[in-house]
mmCIF file with all atom_site columns, C-alpha atoms in Angstrom:
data_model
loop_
_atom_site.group_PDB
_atom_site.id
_atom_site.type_symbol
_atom_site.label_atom_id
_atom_site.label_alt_id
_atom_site.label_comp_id
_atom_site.label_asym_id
_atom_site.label_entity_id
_atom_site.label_seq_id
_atom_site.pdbx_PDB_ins_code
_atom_site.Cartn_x
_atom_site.Cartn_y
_atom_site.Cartn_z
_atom_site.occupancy
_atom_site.B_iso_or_equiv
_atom_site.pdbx_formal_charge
_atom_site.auth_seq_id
_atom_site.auth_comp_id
_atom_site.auth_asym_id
_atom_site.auth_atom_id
_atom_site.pdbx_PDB_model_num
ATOM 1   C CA . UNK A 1 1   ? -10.581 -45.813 8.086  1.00 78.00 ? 531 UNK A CA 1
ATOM 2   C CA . UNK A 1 2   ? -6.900  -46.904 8.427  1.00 85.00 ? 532 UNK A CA 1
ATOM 3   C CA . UNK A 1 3   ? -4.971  -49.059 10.660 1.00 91.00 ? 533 UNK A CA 1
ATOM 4   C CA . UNK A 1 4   ? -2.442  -47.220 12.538 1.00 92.00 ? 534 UNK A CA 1
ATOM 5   C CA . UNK A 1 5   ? 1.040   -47.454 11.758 1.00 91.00 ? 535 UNK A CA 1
ATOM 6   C CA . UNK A 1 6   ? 4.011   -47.331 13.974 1.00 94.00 ? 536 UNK A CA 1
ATOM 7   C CA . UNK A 1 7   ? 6.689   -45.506 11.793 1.00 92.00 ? 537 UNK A CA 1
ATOM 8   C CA . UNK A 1 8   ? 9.565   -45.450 14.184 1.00 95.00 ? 538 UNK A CA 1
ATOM 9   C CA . UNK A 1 9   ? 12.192  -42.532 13.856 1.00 94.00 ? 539 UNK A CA 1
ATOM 10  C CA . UNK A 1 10  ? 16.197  -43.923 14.055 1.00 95.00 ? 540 UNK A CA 1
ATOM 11  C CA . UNK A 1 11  ? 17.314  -40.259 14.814 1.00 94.00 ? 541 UNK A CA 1
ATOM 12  C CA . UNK A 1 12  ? 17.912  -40.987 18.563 1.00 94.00 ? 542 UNK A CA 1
ATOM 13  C CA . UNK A 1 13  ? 19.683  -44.364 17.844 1.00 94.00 ? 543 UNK A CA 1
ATOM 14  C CA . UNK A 1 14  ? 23.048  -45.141 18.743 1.00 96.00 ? 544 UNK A CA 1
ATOM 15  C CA . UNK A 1 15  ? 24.886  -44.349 15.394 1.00 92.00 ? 545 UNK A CA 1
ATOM 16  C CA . UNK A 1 16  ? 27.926  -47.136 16.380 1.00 95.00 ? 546 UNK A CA 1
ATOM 17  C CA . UNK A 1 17  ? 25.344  -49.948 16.315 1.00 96.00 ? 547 UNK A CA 1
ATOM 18  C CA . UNK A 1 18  ? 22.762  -48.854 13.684 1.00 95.00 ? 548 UNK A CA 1
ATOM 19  C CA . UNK A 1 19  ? 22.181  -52.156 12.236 1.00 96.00 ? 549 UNK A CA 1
ATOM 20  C CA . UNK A 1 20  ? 21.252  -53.628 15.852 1.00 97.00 ? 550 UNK A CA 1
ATOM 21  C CA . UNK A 1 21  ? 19.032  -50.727 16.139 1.00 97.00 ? 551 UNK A CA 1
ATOM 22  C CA . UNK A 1 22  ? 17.249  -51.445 13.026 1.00 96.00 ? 552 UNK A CA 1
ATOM 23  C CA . UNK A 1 23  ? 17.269  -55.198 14.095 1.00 97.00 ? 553 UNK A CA 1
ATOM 24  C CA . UNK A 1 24  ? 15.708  -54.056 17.376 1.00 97.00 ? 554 UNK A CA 1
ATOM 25  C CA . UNK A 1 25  ? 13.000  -52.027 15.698 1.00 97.00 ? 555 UNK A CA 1
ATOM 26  C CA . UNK A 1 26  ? 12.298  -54.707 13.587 1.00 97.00 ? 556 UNK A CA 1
ATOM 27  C CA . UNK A 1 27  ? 11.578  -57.211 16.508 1.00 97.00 ? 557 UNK A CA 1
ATOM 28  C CA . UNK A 1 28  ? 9.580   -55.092 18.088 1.00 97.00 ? 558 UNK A CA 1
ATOM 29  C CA . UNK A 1 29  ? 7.009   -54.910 15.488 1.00 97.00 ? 559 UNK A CA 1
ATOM 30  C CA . UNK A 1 30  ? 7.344   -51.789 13.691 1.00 97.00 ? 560 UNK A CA 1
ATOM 31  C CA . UNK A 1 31  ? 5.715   -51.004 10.643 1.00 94.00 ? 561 UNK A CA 1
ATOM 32  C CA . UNK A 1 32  ? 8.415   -48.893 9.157  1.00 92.00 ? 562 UNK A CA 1
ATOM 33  C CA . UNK A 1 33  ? 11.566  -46.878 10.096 1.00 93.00 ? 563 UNK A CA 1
ATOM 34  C CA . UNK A 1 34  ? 11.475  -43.602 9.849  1.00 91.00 ? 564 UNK A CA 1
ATOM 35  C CA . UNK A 1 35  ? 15.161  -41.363 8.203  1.00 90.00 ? 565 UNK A CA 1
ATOM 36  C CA . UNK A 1 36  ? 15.020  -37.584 9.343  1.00 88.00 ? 566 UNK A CA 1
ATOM 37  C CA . UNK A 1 37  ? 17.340  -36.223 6.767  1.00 86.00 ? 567 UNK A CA 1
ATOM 38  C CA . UNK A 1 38  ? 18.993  -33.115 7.924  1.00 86.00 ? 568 UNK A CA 1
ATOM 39  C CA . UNK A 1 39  ? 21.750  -31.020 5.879  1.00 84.00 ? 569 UNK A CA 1
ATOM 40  C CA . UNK A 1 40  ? 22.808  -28.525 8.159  1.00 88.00 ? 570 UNK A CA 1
ATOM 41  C CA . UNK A 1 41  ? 21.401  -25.837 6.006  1.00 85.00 ? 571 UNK A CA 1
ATOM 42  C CA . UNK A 1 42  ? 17.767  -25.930 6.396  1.00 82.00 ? 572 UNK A CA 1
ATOM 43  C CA . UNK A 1 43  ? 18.343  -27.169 10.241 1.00 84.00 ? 573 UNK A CA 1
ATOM 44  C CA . UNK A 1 44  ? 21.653  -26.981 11.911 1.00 88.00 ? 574 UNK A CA 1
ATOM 45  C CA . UNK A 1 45  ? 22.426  -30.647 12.353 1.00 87.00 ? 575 UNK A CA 1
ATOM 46  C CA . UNK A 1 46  ? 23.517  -33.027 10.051 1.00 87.00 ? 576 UNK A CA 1
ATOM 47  C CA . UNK A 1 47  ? 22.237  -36.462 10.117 1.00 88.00 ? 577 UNK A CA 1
ATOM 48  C CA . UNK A 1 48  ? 21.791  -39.177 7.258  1.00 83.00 ? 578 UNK A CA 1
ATOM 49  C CA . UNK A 1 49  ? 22.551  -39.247 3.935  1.00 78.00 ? 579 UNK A CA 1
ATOM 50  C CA . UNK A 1 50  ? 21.639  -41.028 1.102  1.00 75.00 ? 580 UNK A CA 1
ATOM 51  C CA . UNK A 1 51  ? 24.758  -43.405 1.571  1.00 80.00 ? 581 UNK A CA 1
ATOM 52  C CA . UNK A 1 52  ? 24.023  -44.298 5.566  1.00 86.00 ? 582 UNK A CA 1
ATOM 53  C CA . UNK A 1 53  ? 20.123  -45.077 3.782  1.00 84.00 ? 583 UNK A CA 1
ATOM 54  C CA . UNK A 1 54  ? 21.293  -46.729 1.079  1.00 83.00 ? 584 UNK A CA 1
ATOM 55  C CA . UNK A 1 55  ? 23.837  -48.787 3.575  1.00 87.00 ? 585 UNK A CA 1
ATOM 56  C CA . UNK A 1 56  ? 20.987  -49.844 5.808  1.00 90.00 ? 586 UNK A CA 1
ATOM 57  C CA . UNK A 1 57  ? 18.098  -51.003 3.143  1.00 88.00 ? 587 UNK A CA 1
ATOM 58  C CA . UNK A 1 58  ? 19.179  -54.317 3.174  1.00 91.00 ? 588 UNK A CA 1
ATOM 59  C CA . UNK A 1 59  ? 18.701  -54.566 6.531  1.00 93.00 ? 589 UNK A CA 1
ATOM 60  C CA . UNK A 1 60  ? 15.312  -55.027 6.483  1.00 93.00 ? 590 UNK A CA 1
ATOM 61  C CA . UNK A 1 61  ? 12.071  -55.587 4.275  1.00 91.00 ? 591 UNK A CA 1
ATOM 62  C CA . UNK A 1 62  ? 10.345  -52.735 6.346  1.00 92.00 ? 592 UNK A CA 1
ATOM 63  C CA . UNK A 1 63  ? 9.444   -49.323 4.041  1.00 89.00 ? 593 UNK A CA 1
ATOM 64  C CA . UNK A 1 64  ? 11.403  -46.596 4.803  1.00 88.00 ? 594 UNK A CA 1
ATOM 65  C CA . UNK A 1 65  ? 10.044  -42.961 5.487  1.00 85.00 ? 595 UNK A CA 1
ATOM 66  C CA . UNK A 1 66  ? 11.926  -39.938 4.851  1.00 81.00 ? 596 UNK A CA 1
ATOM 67  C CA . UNK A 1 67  ? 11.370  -37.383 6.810  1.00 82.00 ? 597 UNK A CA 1
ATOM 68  C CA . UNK A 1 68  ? 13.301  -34.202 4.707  1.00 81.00 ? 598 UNK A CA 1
ATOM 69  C CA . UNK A 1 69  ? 14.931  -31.294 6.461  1.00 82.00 ? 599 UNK A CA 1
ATOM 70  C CA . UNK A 1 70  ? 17.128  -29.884 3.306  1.00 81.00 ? 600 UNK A CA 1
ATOM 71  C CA . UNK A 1 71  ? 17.405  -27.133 1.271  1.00 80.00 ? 601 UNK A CA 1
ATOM 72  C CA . UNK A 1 72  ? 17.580  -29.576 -1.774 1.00 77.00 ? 602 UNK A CA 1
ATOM 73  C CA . UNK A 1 73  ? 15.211  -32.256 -1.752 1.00 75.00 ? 603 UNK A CA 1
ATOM 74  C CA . UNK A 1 74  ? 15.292  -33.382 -5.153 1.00 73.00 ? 604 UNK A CA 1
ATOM 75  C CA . UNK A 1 75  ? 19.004  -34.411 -4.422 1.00 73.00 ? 605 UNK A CA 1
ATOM 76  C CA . UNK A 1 76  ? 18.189  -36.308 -1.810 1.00 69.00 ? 606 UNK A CA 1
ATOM 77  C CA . UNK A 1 77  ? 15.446  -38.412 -3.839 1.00 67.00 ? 607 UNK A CA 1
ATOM 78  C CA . UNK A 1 78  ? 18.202  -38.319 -7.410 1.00 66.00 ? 608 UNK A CA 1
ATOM 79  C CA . UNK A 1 79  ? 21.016  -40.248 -4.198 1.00 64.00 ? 609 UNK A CA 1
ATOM 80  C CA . UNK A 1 80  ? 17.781  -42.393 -3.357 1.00 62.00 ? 610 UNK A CA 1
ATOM 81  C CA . UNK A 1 81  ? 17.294  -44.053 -6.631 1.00 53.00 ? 611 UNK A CA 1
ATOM 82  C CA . UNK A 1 82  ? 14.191  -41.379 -7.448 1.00 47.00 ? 612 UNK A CA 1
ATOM 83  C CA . UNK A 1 83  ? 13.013  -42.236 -3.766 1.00 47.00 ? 613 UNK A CA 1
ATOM 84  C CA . UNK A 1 84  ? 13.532  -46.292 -3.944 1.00 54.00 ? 614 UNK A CA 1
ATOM 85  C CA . UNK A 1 85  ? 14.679  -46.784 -0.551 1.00 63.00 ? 615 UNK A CA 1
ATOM 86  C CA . UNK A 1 86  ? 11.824  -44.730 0.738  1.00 62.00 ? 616 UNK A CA 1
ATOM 87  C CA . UNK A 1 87  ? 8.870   -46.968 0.167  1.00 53.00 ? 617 UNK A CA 1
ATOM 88  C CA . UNK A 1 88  ? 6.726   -45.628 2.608  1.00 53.00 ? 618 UNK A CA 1
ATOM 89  C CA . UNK A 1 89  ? 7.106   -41.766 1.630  1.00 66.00 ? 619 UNK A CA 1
ATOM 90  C CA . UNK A 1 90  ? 8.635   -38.677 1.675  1.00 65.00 ? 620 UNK A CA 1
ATOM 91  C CA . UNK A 1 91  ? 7.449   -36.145 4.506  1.00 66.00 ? 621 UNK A CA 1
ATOM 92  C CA . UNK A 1 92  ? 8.942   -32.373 3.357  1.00 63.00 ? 622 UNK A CA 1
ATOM 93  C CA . UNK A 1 93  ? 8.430   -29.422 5.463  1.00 63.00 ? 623 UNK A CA 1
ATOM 94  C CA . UNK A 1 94  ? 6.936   -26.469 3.611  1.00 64.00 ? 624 UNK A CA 1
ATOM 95  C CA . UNK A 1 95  ? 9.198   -24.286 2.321  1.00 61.00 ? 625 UNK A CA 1
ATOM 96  C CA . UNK A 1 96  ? 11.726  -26.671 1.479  1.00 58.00 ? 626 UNK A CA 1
ATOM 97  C CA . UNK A 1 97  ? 11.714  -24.871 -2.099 1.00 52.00 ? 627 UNK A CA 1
ATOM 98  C CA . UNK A 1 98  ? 10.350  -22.017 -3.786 1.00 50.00 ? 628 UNK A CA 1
ATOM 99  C CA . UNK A 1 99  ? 8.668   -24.597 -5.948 1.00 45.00 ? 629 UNK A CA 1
ATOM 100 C CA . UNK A 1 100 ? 7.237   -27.996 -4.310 1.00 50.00 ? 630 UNK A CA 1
ATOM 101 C CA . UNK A 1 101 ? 5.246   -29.386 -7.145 1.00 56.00 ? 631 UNK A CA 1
ATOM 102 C CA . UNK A 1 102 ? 8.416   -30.452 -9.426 1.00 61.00 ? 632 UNK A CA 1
ATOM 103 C CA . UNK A 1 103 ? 9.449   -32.027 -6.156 1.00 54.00 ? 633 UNK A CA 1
ATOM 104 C CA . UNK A 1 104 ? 6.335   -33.806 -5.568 1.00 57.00 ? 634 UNK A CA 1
ATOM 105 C CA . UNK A 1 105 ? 5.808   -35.021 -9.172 1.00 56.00 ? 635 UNK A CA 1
ATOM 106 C CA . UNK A 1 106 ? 9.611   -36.538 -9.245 1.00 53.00 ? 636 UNK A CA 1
ATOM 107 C CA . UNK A 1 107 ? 8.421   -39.144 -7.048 1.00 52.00 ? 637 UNK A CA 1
#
């Protein structure tokens, strides 16, 4: 059996002071941080892209998650570096394509 992890989502940080956020999730022992990527197509709201991501790796040593709410997921992973900055995973929702496996395999 597994540890448990504590992923911890940044979707209800404060988007003005994202690196203290991060700082603050790293001191208080997470064991990874957690990117819901929304486009505004598959879900209305629009959240991070691969840019804010890529802005905030170096922020930390702590694996990213992706959790992906697009229409397109294999852009997301092409903008990531083939999924680089996500080192803990990618979580898609079913349905995110007509066909998951050439998703799945790209990473």
């Amino acid at each position: 059996m597994h540890e448990p992890r504590i992923i911890a989502s940044v979707l209800g940080a404060d988007y003005m002071h994202l690196a203290d956020e991060v700082a603050d999730l790293v001191a208080a022992g997470v064991d990874g941080i957690q990117w819901d990527v929304m486009d505004g197509g598959f879900v209305p709201p629009i959240t991070f892209g691969a840019d804010v991501v890529a802005a905030a790796r170096p922020l930390t040593s702590l694996p990213f998650e992706a959790h992906l709410m697009v229409n397109h997921p294999p852009l997301i992973i092409e903008n990531q570096g083939n999924g680089n900055s996500f080192k803990a995973g990618l979580v898609p929702h079913q349905g995110l394509a007509n066909d998951v496996a050439p998703f799945v395999t790209g990473v």
